[in-house]
Amino acid sequence: MSSWRIYSTRRGKAAFWTALCLLTVCAGAVSLLAGSVELSPRAVLDALTGADTASTAARIVRYTRLPRTCAAMLAGAALAVSGAVIQTVLNNPLASPGIIGVNSGAGLAVALLCAMAPAAQQYAPLAAFAGALAGVGLIMILARATGAARITVVLAGVAISNLFSAGIDAVVTLAPEALNGVTDFRIGGFTGVTMAKIAPAAGMILVSLLLVCSLAKQMEVLALGGDIAESLGLAVRPVRFALLALAAALAGAAVSFSGLLSFVGLIVPHILRRLVGEESLPLLIGSALGGALFVTVCDLIARVLFAPFELPVGIVLAFAGAPFFLWLLFHQRGGRT
């Protein structure tokens, strides 16, 4: 897939990265300012610096909008990078954490943890990682069994996702108190998120992002195909497992506080591939920034579109992602289907 022409020049690259960083920062700033209650930049700045801790505006910023903005950016970055890694390792542009069952596997693990050990919810990111890794493992087994046929893998992933979703429904039916706000969890959203809730997942996401970037060169070689990668001296199985484990950690950590957000890991990597090309490190960094930008903007739309009422951000993502997935499905050429 060829990259955007302007990106092929040094000046174009600098302009692109500057614009992407500025847009992401601006989205975060607007997310702090806008909502059912409009706040001035001065009020937000005073709340963030600690100059004002007692006013209503300060409480809104510190306990509602700042955690929500951080959660949207972290979840967007994690899911987008997870999608980029999964698509590369499976050599399947239709794969993403939300489509092939990775997110729902993480969601089932979180539901089981909440039902069986409600006092241990601080370990939700670890449980989500285990569930996401189980989803990745099943997809890898099916990919090998089917010869990695693209449509077959996607359809198998949809079936696995539905199986895990049925498991979540069963847990909620048998233990209704397991997931408070189960509808929001199933759709995906950031209502009621706190800094304490996202802190453990944030650590896992940041470490996983650094580790994935450190494996960018190996990921590039792996993208050439298993046989070619082995002929170039790459230990294919350990590298593939490490990358998929990190993708599972990213998706699982995001699910632990955001619920089952869909399509982020599909849309963002595809857009970034068209902008920066197939080189792994720019793709990973661009996906992280683009994912943070995309989810923050979608969450902002969900909050202000029908203010003072708000939609779960998962609904906005579904409206954006479903047409994109259908377009991608019908425009794929080459490879086995």
Coordinates of C-alpha atoms in Angstrom, one line a residue:
M1 CA 0.0 0.0 0.0
S2 CA 1.6 3.3 -1.1
S3 CA 1.9 6.1 1.4
W4 CA 0.7 9.6 1.0
R5 CA 3.0 11.5 -1.5
I6 CA 3.7 14.4 0.8
Y7 CA 5.1 12.0 3.4
S8 CA 7.9 10.9 0.9
T9 CA 9.8 14.2 1.5
R10 CA 11.7 15.3 4.6
R11 CA 9.6 18.5 4.9
G12 CA 6.4 16.5 4.4
K13 CA 7.3 14.0 7.1
A14 CA 8.0 16.9 9.6
A15 CA 4.8 18.6 8.7
F16 CA 2.8 15.3 9.0
W17 CA 4.2 14.4 12.5
T18 CA 3.8 18.0 13.7
A19 CA 0.2 18.1 12.5
L20 CA -0.6 14.7 14.0
C21 CA 0.9 15.6 17.4
L22 CA -0.9 19.0 17.5
L23 CA -4.2 17.6 16.5
T24 CA -3.9 15.0 19.3
V25 CA -3.0 17.6 21.9
C26 CA -5.8 19.9 20.6
A27 CA -8.3 17.1 20.9
G28 CA -7.3 16.4 24.5
A29 CA -7.6 20.2 25.3
V30 CA -11.1 20.5 23.7
S31 CA -12.1 17.3 25.6
L32 CA -11.3 19.1 28.8
L33 CA -13.1 22.3 27.8
A34 CA -16.3 21.0 26.1
G35 CA -19.2 19.1 27.4
S36 CA -22.7 19.7 28.9
V37 CA -21.0 22.4 31.0
E38 CA -18.7 24.8 29.0
L39 CA -15.5 25.7 30.8
S40 CA -13.1 28.5 30.1
P41 CA -9.4 27.7 29.4
R42 CA -8.5 29.6 32.6
A43 CA -10.8 27.5 34.7
V44 CA -9.3 24.3 33.2
L45 CA -5.7 25.5 33.7
D46 CA -6.4 26.5 37.3
A47 CA -7.9 23.1 38.0
L48 CA -4.9 21.2 36.4
T49 CA -2.3 23.3 38.2
G50 CA -4.0 23.1 41.6
A51 CA -4.6 26.8 41.7
D52 CA -8.3 26.0 42.1
T53 CA -9.5 22.8 43.8
A54 CA -12.8 23.7 45.4
S55 CA -15.0 25.2 42.7
T56 CA -17.5 23.2 40.6
A57 CA -15.4 23.8 37.5
A58 CA -12.3 22.3 39.3
R59 CA -14.2 19.2 40.4
I60 CA -15.6 18.7 36.9
V61 CA -12.1 18.9 35.4
R62 CA -10.3 16.8 38.0
Y63 CA -12.8 14.1 38.7
T64 CA -14.7 13.8 35.4
R65 CA -13.1 15.2 32.3
L66 CA -9.4 14.6 33.0
P67 CA -9.9 10.9 33.8
R68 CA -12.2 10.6 30.8
T69 CA -9.7 12.3 28.4
C70 CA -6.8 10.2 29.7
A71 CA -8.9 7.0 29.3
A72 CA -9.9 7.8 25.7
M73 CA -6.4 8.6 24.7
L74 CA -5.0 5.5 26.4
A75 CA -7.7 3.2 25.0
G76 CA -7.4 4.6 21.5
A77 CA -3.6 4.3 21.4
A78 CA -3.7 0.7 22.8
L79 CA -6.4 -0.6 20.5
A80 CA -4.9 1.0 17.4
V81 CA -1.4 -0.4 18.0
S82 CA -2.9 -3.8 18.9
G83 CA -4.7 -3.8 15.6
A84 CA -1.6 -2.8 13.7
V85 CA 0.4 -5.7 15.3
I86 CA -2.4 -8.3 14.8
Q87 CA -2.8 -7.3 11.1
T88 CA 0.9 -7.6 10.5
V89 CA 1.5 -10.9 12.3
L90 CA -1.6 -12.6 10.8
N91 CA -0.9 -10.9 7.4
N92 CA -4.6 -10.1 7.4
P93 CA -5.8 -6.5 6.8
L94 CA -9.3 -7.5 8.0
A95 CA -8.1 -8.5 11.4
S96 CA -8.5 -6.3 14.5
P97 CA -9.0 -6.9 18.3
G98 CA -12.7 -6.1 18.1
I99 CA -13.5 -8.3 15.2
I100 CA -11.5 -11.5 15.9
G101 CA -12.5 -12.0 19.5
V102 CA -9.6 -10.4 21.4
N103 CA -11.6 -7.7 23.0
S104 CA -14.5 -10.0 23.9
G105 CA -12.0 -12.6 25.4
A106 CA -10.7 -9.8 27.6
G107 CA -14.2 -8.8 28.5
L108 CA -15.2 -12.3 29.5
A109 CA -12.1 -12.6 31.7
V110 CA -13.0 -9.3 33.4
A111 CA -16.6 -10.4 33.9
L112 CA -15.4 -13.7 35.5
L113 CA -13.0 -11.8 37.8
C114 CA -15.8 -9.4 38.9
A115 CA -18.2 -12.3 39.6
M116 CA -15.7 -14.6 41.4
A117 CA -13.5 -12.1 43.2
P118 CA -15.2 -8.7 43.4
A119 CA -12.5 -7.5 45.9
A120 CA -9.7 -8.1 43.4
Q121 CA -10.8 -5.8 40.6
Q122 CA -7.5 -4.0 40.7
Y123 CA -6.2 -7.1 38.8
A124 CA -8.7 -6.5 36.0
P125 CA -5.9 -5.6 33.5
L126 CA -4.1 -8.9 34.2
A127 CA -7.3 -10.9 33.8
A128 CA -8.2 -9.0 30.6
F129 CA -4.7 -9.7 29.3
A130 CA -5.2 -13.5 29.9
G131 CA -8.6 -13.4 28.2
A132 CA -7.2 -11.4 25.2
L133 CA -4.3 -13.8 24.9
A134 CA -6.8 -16.8 24.8
G135 CA -8.6 -15.1 22.0
V136 CA -5.3 -14.5 20.1
G137 CA -4.3 -18.1 20.7
L138 CA -7.5 -19.5 19.2
I139 CA -7.2 -17.3 16.2
M140 CA -3.6 -18.4 15.6
I141 CA -4.7 -22.1 15.8
L142 CA -7.5 -21.5 13.3
A143 CA -5.3 -19.4 11.0
R144 CA -2.9 -22.4 10.8
A145 CA -5.6 -24.9 10.3
T146 CA -7.2 -22.9 7.4
G147 CA -3.9 -21.8 5.8
A148 CA -4.5 -18.3 7.0
A149 CA -7.3 -17.7 4.5
R150 CA -8.4 -14.1 5.1
I151 CA -12.1 -14.3 5.1
T152 CA -12.1 -17.7 6.9
V153 CA -10.0 -16.3 9.7
V154 CA -12.3 -13.3 10.1
L155 CA -15.4 -15.4 10.1
A156 CA -13.9 -17.7 12.6
G157 CA -12.9 -14.7 14.7
V158 CA -16.5 -13.4 14.6
A159 CA -17.7 -16.8 15.8
I160 CA -15.2 -16.7 18.7
S161 CA -16.2 -13.2 19.5
N162 CA -19.8 -14.2 19.7
L163 CA -18.9 -17.2 21.9
F164 CA -17.1 -15.0 24.3
S165 CA -19.9 -12.5 24.3
A166 CA -22.3 -15.3 25.2
G167 CA -20.0 -16.1 28.1
I168 CA -20.3 -12.5 29.3
D169 CA -24.1 -12.7 29.1
A170 CA -24.1 -16.0 31.0
V171 CA -21.9 -14.5 33.8
V172 CA -24.1 -11.4 34.0
T173 CA -27.3 -13.5 34.1
L174 CA -25.9 -15.8 36.9
A175 CA -24.3 -12.9 38.8
P176 CA -26.1 -9.7 37.9
E177 CA -24.0 -7.7 40.3
A178 CA -20.8 -8.8 38.5
L179 CA -20.7 -5.9 36.0
N180 CA -22.4 -2.7 37.2
G181 CA -23.4 -0.8 34.1
V182 CA -23.2 -3.9 31.9
T183 CA -24.8 -2.2 29.0
D184 CA -22.0 0.5 29.0
F185 CA -19.4 -2.2 29.2
R186 CA -20.8 -4.2 26.3
I187 CA -21.1 -1.1 24.1
G188 CA -17.9 0.6 25.3
G189 CA -17.5 3.9 27.0
F190 CA -15.8 6.1 29.7
T191 CA -18.7 7.1 31.9
G192 CA -17.7 7.0 35.5
V193 CA -14.0 6.2 34.8
T194 CA -11.6 7.4 37.5
M195 CA -7.8 7.9 37.6
A196 CA -7.5 5.1 40.1
K197 CA -9.3 2.7 37.8
I198 CA -7.2 3.4 34.8
A199 CA -3.8 3.7 36.6
P200 CA -3.0 -0.1 36.6
A201 CA -4.0 -0.4 32.9
A202 CA -2.1 2.7 32.0
G203 CA 1.1 1.2 33.3
M204 CA 0.5 -2.0 31.2
I205 CA -0.3 0.0 28.1
L206 CA 2.8 2.3 28.3
V207 CA 5.2 -0.6 28.9
S208 CA 3.6 -2.7 26.1
L209 CA 3.8 0.3 23.7
L210 CA 7.5 0.6 24.4
L211 CA 8.1 -3.1 24.0
V212 CA 6.2 -3.2 20.7
C213 CA 8.2 -0.3 19.4
S214 CA 11.4 -2.0 20.4
L215 CA 10.4 -5.0 18.2
A216 CA 9.6 -2.8 15.2
K217 CA 12.5 -4.1 13.1
Q218 CA 11.6 -7.8 13.8
M219 CA 7.9 -7.0 13.0
E220 CA 9.0 -5.6 9.6
V221 CA 10.9 -8.7 8.8
L222 CA 8.0 -10.9 9.9
A223 CA 5.7 -9.0 7.6
L224 CA 7.7 -10.4 4.7
G225 CA 6.3 -13.9 5.5
G226 CA 7.3 -16.7 7.8
D227 CA 9.6 -18.5 5.3
I228 CA 11.4 -15.3 4.2
A229 CA 11.8 -14.2 7.8
E230 CA 13.3 -17.5 8.8
S231 CA 15.7 -17.4 5.9
L232 CA 16.9 -13.9 7.1
G233 CA 17.7 -15.4 10.5
L234 CA 14.6 -14.3 12.5
A235 CA 13.3 -16.6 15.2
V236 CA 9.8 -16.5 13.8
R237 CA 7.8 -18.3 16.5
P238 CA 9.2 -16.5 19.6
V239 CA 8.9 -13.1 17.8
R240 CA 5.3 -13.9 16.6
F241 CA 4.3 -15.0 20.1
A242 CA 5.9 -11.9 21.8
L243 CA 4.2 -9.5 19.4
L244 CA 0.8 -11.2 19.8
A245 CA 1.2 -11.3 23.6
L246 CA 1.9 -7.5 23.6
A247 CA -1.1 -7.0 21.3
A248 CA -3.2 -8.9 23.8
A249 CA -1.8 -6.9 26.7
L250 CA -2.7 -3.6 24.9
A251 CA -6.2 -4.7 24.0
G252 CA -6.9 -6.3 27.3
A253 CA -5.7 -3.3 29.3
A254 CA -7.9 -1.0 27.3
V255 CA -11.0 -3.3 27.7
S256 CA -10.5 -3.4 31.5
F257 CA -11.6 0.2 31.8
S258 CA -13.3 1.1 28.5
G259 CA -15.4 -1.9 27.8
L260 CA -15.7 -3.5 24.4
L261 CA -14.9 -0.7 22.0
S262 CA -15.0 -1.8 18.4
F263 CA -13.3 -0.9 15.1
V264 CA -10.5 1.3 16.5
G265 CA -7.9 -1.4 15.8
L266 CA -9.3 -1.7 12.2
I267 CA -9.8 1.9 11.1
V268 CA -6.7 3.6 12.5
P269 CA -3.9 1.2 11.2
H270 CA -5.4 1.3 7.7
I271 CA -5.5 5.0 7.6
L272 CA -2.0 5.3 8.9
R273 CA -0.7 2.8 6.4
R274 CA -2.0 5.0 3.6
L275 CA -0.3 8.0 5.2
V276 CA 3.1 6.6 6.3
G277 CA 3.5 3.4 4.4
E278 CA 4.4 -0.1 5.7
E279 CA 7.5 0.8 7.8
S280 CA 6.8 -0.6 11.2
L281 CA 8.0 2.1 13.6
P282 CA 6.3 5.0 12.0
L283 CA 3.2 2.9 11.6
L284 CA 3.2 2.0 15.3
I285 CA 3.9 5.5 16.6
G286 CA 1.3 7.0 14.1
S287 CA -1.3 4.4 15.2
A288 CA -0.8 5.3 18.8
L289 CA -1.2 9.0 18.2
G290 CA -4.0 8.5 15.6
G291 CA -5.8 6.1 17.9
A292 CA -5.7 8.5 20.8
L293 CA -6.9 11.3 18.5
F294 CA -9.7 9.2 16.9
V295 CA -11.2 7.9 20.1
T296 CA -11.0 11.3 21.9
V297 CA -12.8 13.0 19.0
C298 CA -15.5 10.2 19.0
D299 CA -15.9 10.5 22.7
L300 CA -16.2 14.3 22.4
I301 CA -18.9 13.8 19.7
A302 CA -20.7 11.4 22.0
R303 CA -20.7 13.9 24.8
V304 CA -21.8 17.0 23.0
L305 CA -24.0 15.8 20.2
F306 CA -27.1 15.4 22.3
A307 CA -26.0 17.4 25.4
P308 CA -26.9 17.4 28.2
F309 CA -27.5 13.7 27.3
E310 CA -24.6 11.6 26.1
L311 CA -24.1 8.5 24.0
P312 CA -21.6 5.8 24.9
V313 CA -18.6 6.3 22.6
G314 CA -19.0 2.7 21.4
I315 CA -22.1 3.7 19.4
V316 CA -20.2 6.5 17.6
L317 CA -17.4 4.1 16.9
A318 CA -19.8 1.5 15.5
F319 CA -21.4 4.1 13.2
A320 CA -18.0 5.0 11.9
G321 CA -16.5 1.5 11.8
A322 CA -19.2 -0.6 10.3
P323 CA -19.3 1.2 6.9
F324 CA -15.5 1.2 6.9
F325 CA -15.3 -2.5 7.5
L326 CA -17.8 -3.2 4.7
W327 CA -15.8 -1.0 2.3
L328 CA -12.6 -2.8 3.2
L329 CA -14.2 -6.2 2.9
F330 CA -15.4 -5.5 -0.7
H331 CA -12.3 -3.7 -1.8
Q332 CA -9.7 -6.2 -0.8
R333 CA -7.8 -7.7 -3.7
G334 CA -5.1 -10.3 -3.7
G335 CA -4.5 -13.1 -1.1
R336 CA -6.8 -16.0 -0.5
T337 CA -10.3 -15.4 0.6

